[in-house]
Amino acid sequence: MKLKRLEMTLQRLAGFTRPRPSLEQYQTPAPLAARLLYHALMNGDIAGKRVCDLGSGTGVLAIGSALLGAESVVGIEIDERAVGTARANADLLEADVEFRVADANDPSLPDIVGACDTVIMNPPFGAQKAHADRPFIDLALRLAPVTYGIFNAGSTPFVETYTKGRGKITGRVGGSFPIKRTFSFHTKDVQEIDVEILLLERTT
Ligand code: SAH
């Protein structure tokens, strides 16, 4: 599937119904999701691989991985309602994805999920709850040797320091995340947030 076609296909997926601000539920925009997935695909990290999507939300990244030929895809998401949306989205595109309701903070998760080859994730940026992205980084490093994550632009020094001795950033792609007016504290109709897609490799 070509990049543009993937983007158009992911555009068809339903968004969050009644998104929860405390969980930073913003659907990954299709162009950004397609960019992350294509980047990972070209690096040989999607096709034929066991892929895990952490904080899978509406399922955009997980479903895209399945469409690009992942061997298996698991989505981990704390919110049951979002998992319902993600399952309906997967059915719509006939994508084979297993969505599980689970908390990224649960230390037993790696034993339950088993190993993955590649983690993909658009974790909370920590705008509502400070350091909300940390358990995602920790879990990603435990689950897979390679992680592609979407972070706020300028997060590289933090991620580098936080993962010191465990991981190394080996790739970075810039992007933009248009956030539509969703919550009462949003003052603009659309706010463009600069983001970066980081490729994090486990070093231990
Ligand atoms: N790729 C998703 C983006 C989701 S936004 C999509 O396109 O829909 C971040 C997601 O992380 C939200 O769905 C939120 O519910 C989930 N989340 C937040 N804290 C979590 C936690 N502790 N464990 C698992 N999921 C969590």
mmCIF file of N, CA, C and O and ligand atoms in Angstrom, residues 16 23-28 53 55-61 76-79 82 102-105 122-124 136, ligand 1:
data_model
loop_
_atom_site.group_PDB
_atom_site.id
_atom_site.type_symbol
_atom_site.label_atom_id
_atom_site.label_comp_id
_atom_site.label_asym_id
_atom_site.label_seq_id
_atom_site.Cartn_x
_atom_site.Cartn_y
_atom_site.Cartn_z
ATOM 1 N N PHE A 16 -12.503 9.550 18.777
ATOM 2 C CA PHE A 16 -12.983 9.264 20.132
ATOM 3 C C PHE A 16 -14.409 9.799 20.281
ATOM 4 O O PHE A 16 -14.692 10.923 19.867
ATOM 5 N N LEU A 23 -6.874 11.748 30.083
ATOM 6 C CA LEU A 23 -6.092 10.697 29.424
ATOM 7 C C LEU A 23 -5.423 11.216 28.148
ATOM 8 O O LEU A 23 -4.780 10.455 27.429
ATOM 9 N N GLU A 24 -5.606 12.516 27.880
ATOM 10 C CA GLU A 24 -5.041 13.133 26.667
ATOM 11 C C GLU A 24 -5.441 12.351 25.417
ATOM 12 O O GLU A 24 -4.592 11.904 24.644
ATOM 13 N N GLN A 25 -6.742 12.195 25.270
ATOM 14 C CA GLN A 25 -7.227 11.408 24.136
ATOM 15 C C GLN A 25 -7.365 12.270 22.889
ATOM 16 O O GLN A 25 -8.393 12.898 22.649
ATOM 17 N N TYR A 26 -6.328 12.283 22.102
ATOM 18 C CA TYR A 26 -6.322 12.962 20.807
ATOM 19 C C TYR A 26 -5.981 11.906 19.767
ATOM 20 O O TYR A 26 -4.919 11.281 19.851
ATOM 21 N N GLN A 27 -6.856 11.729 18.819
ATOM 22 C CA GLN A 27 -6.573 10.740 17.783
ATOM 23 C C GLN A 27 -5.335 11.164 16.980
ATOM 24 O O GLN A 27 -5.200 12.340 16.625
ATOM 25 N N THR A 28 -4.462 10.220 16.707
ATOM 26 C CA THR A 28 -3.289 10.539 15.883
ATOM 27 C C THR A 28 -3.781 10.905 14.482
ATOM 28 O O THR A 28 -4.463 10.101 13.843
ATOM 29 N N ASP A 53 1.003 -1.522 19.929
ATOM 30 C CA ASP A 53 0.649 -0.098 19.952
ATOM 31 C C ASP A 53 0.256 0.239 21.393
ATOM 32 O O ASP A 53 -0.717 -0.304 21.919
ATOM 33 N N GLY A 55 -1.218 2.649 24.241
ATOM 34 C CA GLY A 55 -2.170 3.762 24.272
ATOM 35 C C GLY A 55 -2.845 3.828 22.914
ATOM 36 O O GLY A 55 -2.839 4.859 22.244
ATOM 37 N N SER A 56 -3.409 2.699 22.509
ATOM 38 C CA SER A 56 -3.858 2.547 21.107
ATOM 39 C C SER A 56 -5.085 3.378 20.769
ATOM 40 O O SER A 56 -5.381 3.575 19.586
ATOM 41 N N GLY A 57 -5.807 3.880 21.773
ATOM 42 C CA GLY A 57 -6.917 4.801 21.526
ATOM 43 C C GLY A 57 -7.896 4.277 20.502
ATOM 44 O O GLY A 57 -8.467 3.188 20.658
ATOM 45 N N THR A 58 -8.073 5.037 19.428
ATOM 46 C CA THR A 58 -9.032 4.655 18.384
ATOM 47 C C THR A 58 -8.440 3.631 17.409
ATOM 48 O O THR A 58 -9.112 3.220 16.476
ATOM 49 N N GLY A 59 -7.185 3.287 17.610
ATOM 50 C CA GLY A 59 -6.587 2.180 16.865
ATOM 51 C C GLY A 59 -5.863 2.538 15.581
ATOM 52 O O GLY A 59 -5.398 1.647 14.858
ATOM 53 N N VAL A 60 -5.713 3.835 15.297
ATOM 54 C CA VAL A 60 -5.135 4.258 14.014
ATOM 55 C C VAL A 60 -3.782 3.588 13.718
ATOM 56 O O VAL A 60 -3.585 3.006 12.645
ATOM 57 N N LEU A 61 -2.858 3.661 14.665
ATOM 58 C CA LEU A 61 -1.512 3.119 14.422
ATOM 59 C C LEU A 61 -1.538 1.589 14.332
ATOM 60 O O LEU A 61 -0.878 1.001 13.466
ATOM 61 N N ILE A 76 -2.746 -1.775 23.284
ATOM 62 C CA ILE A 76 -2.946 -1.690 24.732
ATOM 63 C C ILE A 76 -3.581 -0.337 25.034
ATOM 64 O O ILE A 76 -3.020 0.704 24.671
ATOM 65 N N GLU A 77 -4.697 -0.338 25.708
ATOM 66 C CA GLU A 77 -5.414 0.915 25.955
ATOM 67 C C GLU A 77 -6.176 0.815 27.281
ATOM 68 O O GLU A 77 -6.843 -0.172 27.544
ATOM 69 N N ILE A 78 -6.079 1.875 28.094
ATOM 70 C CA ILE A 78 -6.685 1.849 29.426
ATOM 71 C C ILE A 78 -8.202 2.073 29.377
ATOM 72 O O ILE A 78 -8.924 1.633 30.265
ATOM 73 N N ASP A 79 -8.673 2.743 28.352
ATOM 74 C CA ASP A 79 -10.072 3.152 28.309
ATOM 75 C C ASP A 79 -10.919 2.180 27.475
ATOM 76 O O ASP A 79 -10.742 2.055 26.262
ATOM 77 N N ALA A 82 -12.719 3.555 24.384
ATOM 78 C CA ALA A 82 -11.836 3.730 23.222
ATOM 79 C C ALA A 82 -11.571 2.386 22.552
ATOM 80 O O ALA A 82 -11.518 2.288 21.318
ATOM 81 N N ALA A 102 -5.905 -2.364 29.230
ATOM 82 C CA ALA A 102 -4.851 -2.534 30.233
ATOM 83 C C ALA A 102 -4.184 -1.196 30.509
ATOM 84 O O ALA A 102 -4.221 -0.288 29.681
ATOM 85 N N ASP A 103 -3.562 -1.097 31.678
ATOM 86 C CA ASP A 103 -2.882 0.128 32.095
ATOM 87 C C ASP A 103 -1.384 -0.014 31.809
ATOM 88 O O ASP A 103 -0.756 -0.993 32.247
ATOM 89 N N ALA A 104 -0.822 0.967 31.115
ATOM 90 C CA ALA A 104 0.609 0.926 30.787
ATOM 91 C C ALA A 104 1.475 0.891 32.047
ATOM 92 O O ALA A 104 2.638 0.504 31.997
ATOM 93 N N ASN A 105 0.905 1.290 33.187
ATOM 94 C CA ASN A 105 1.654 1.269 34.451
ATOM 95 C C ASN A 105 1.704 -0.115 35.096
ATOM 96 O O ASN A 105 2.400 -0.287 36.093
ATOM 97 N N ASN A 122 1.730 6.727 20.421
ATOM 98 C CA ASN A 122 1.514 8.172 20.520
ATOM 99 C C ASN A 122 1.028 8.391 21.948
ATOM 100 O O ASN A 122 -0.149 8.542 22.196
ATOM 101 N N PRO A 123 1.979 8.359 22.899
ATOM 102 C CA PRO A 123 1.577 8.415 24.312
ATOM 103 C C PRO A 123 1.075 9.798 24.689
ATOM 104 O O PRO A 123 1.289 10.755 23.947
ATOM 105 N N PRO A 124 0.407 9.921 25.854
ATOM 106 C CA PRO A 124 0.070 11.255 26.347
ATOM 107 C C PRO A 124 1.363 12.065 26.434
ATOM 108 O O PRO A 124 2.417 11.518 26.762
ATOM 109 N N PHE A 136 5.017 4.767 29.505
ATOM 110 C CA PHE A 136 4.966 4.269 28.124
ATOM 111 C C PHE A 136 6.380 3.968 27.621
ATOM 112 O O PHE A 136 6.616 2.949 26.974
HETATM 113 N N1 SAH B 1 -2.899 6.495 18.545
HETATM 114 C C1 SAH B 1 -4.067 6.875 19.332
HETATM 115 C C2 SAH B 1 -3.695 8.094 20.159
HETATM 116 C C3 SAH B 1 -4.205 8.029 21.486
HETATM 117 S S1 SAH B 1 -3.856 9.381 22.557
HETATM 118 C C4 SAH B 1 -5.240 7.209 18.421
HETATM 119 O O1 SAH B 1 -4.990 7.562 17.264
HETATM 120 O O2 SAH B 1 -6.385 7.185 18.831
HETATM 121 C C5 SAH B 1 -3.149 8.530 23.972
HETATM 122 C C6 SAH B 1 -3.931 7.302 24.416
HETATM 123 O O3 SAH B 1 -3.302 6.765 25.589
HETATM 124 C C7 SAH B 1 -5.382 7.579 24.805
HETATM 125 O O4 SAH B 1 -6.236 6.739 24.078
HETATM 126 C C8 SAH B 1 -5.441 7.269 26.310
HETATM 127 O O5 SAH B 1 -6.683 6.753 26.726
HETATM 128 C C9 SAH B 1 -4.319 6.248 26.440
HETATM 129 N N2 SAH B 1 -3.765 6.156 27.795
HETATM 130 C C10 SAH B 1 -3.512 7.178 28.661
HETATM 131 N N3 SAH B 1 -2.968 6.701 29.803
HETATM 132 C C11 SAH B 1 -2.857 5.347 29.644
HETATM 133 C C12 SAH B 1 -2.339 4.287 30.460
HETATM 134 N N4 SAH B 1 -1.839 4.521 31.673
HETATM 135 N N5 SAH B 1 -2.362 3.030 29.967
HETATM 136 C C13 SAH B 1 -2.861 2.759 28.730
HETATM 137 N N6 SAH B 1 -3.375 3.715 27.918
HETATM 138 C C14 SAH B 1 -3.365 4.987 28.358
#
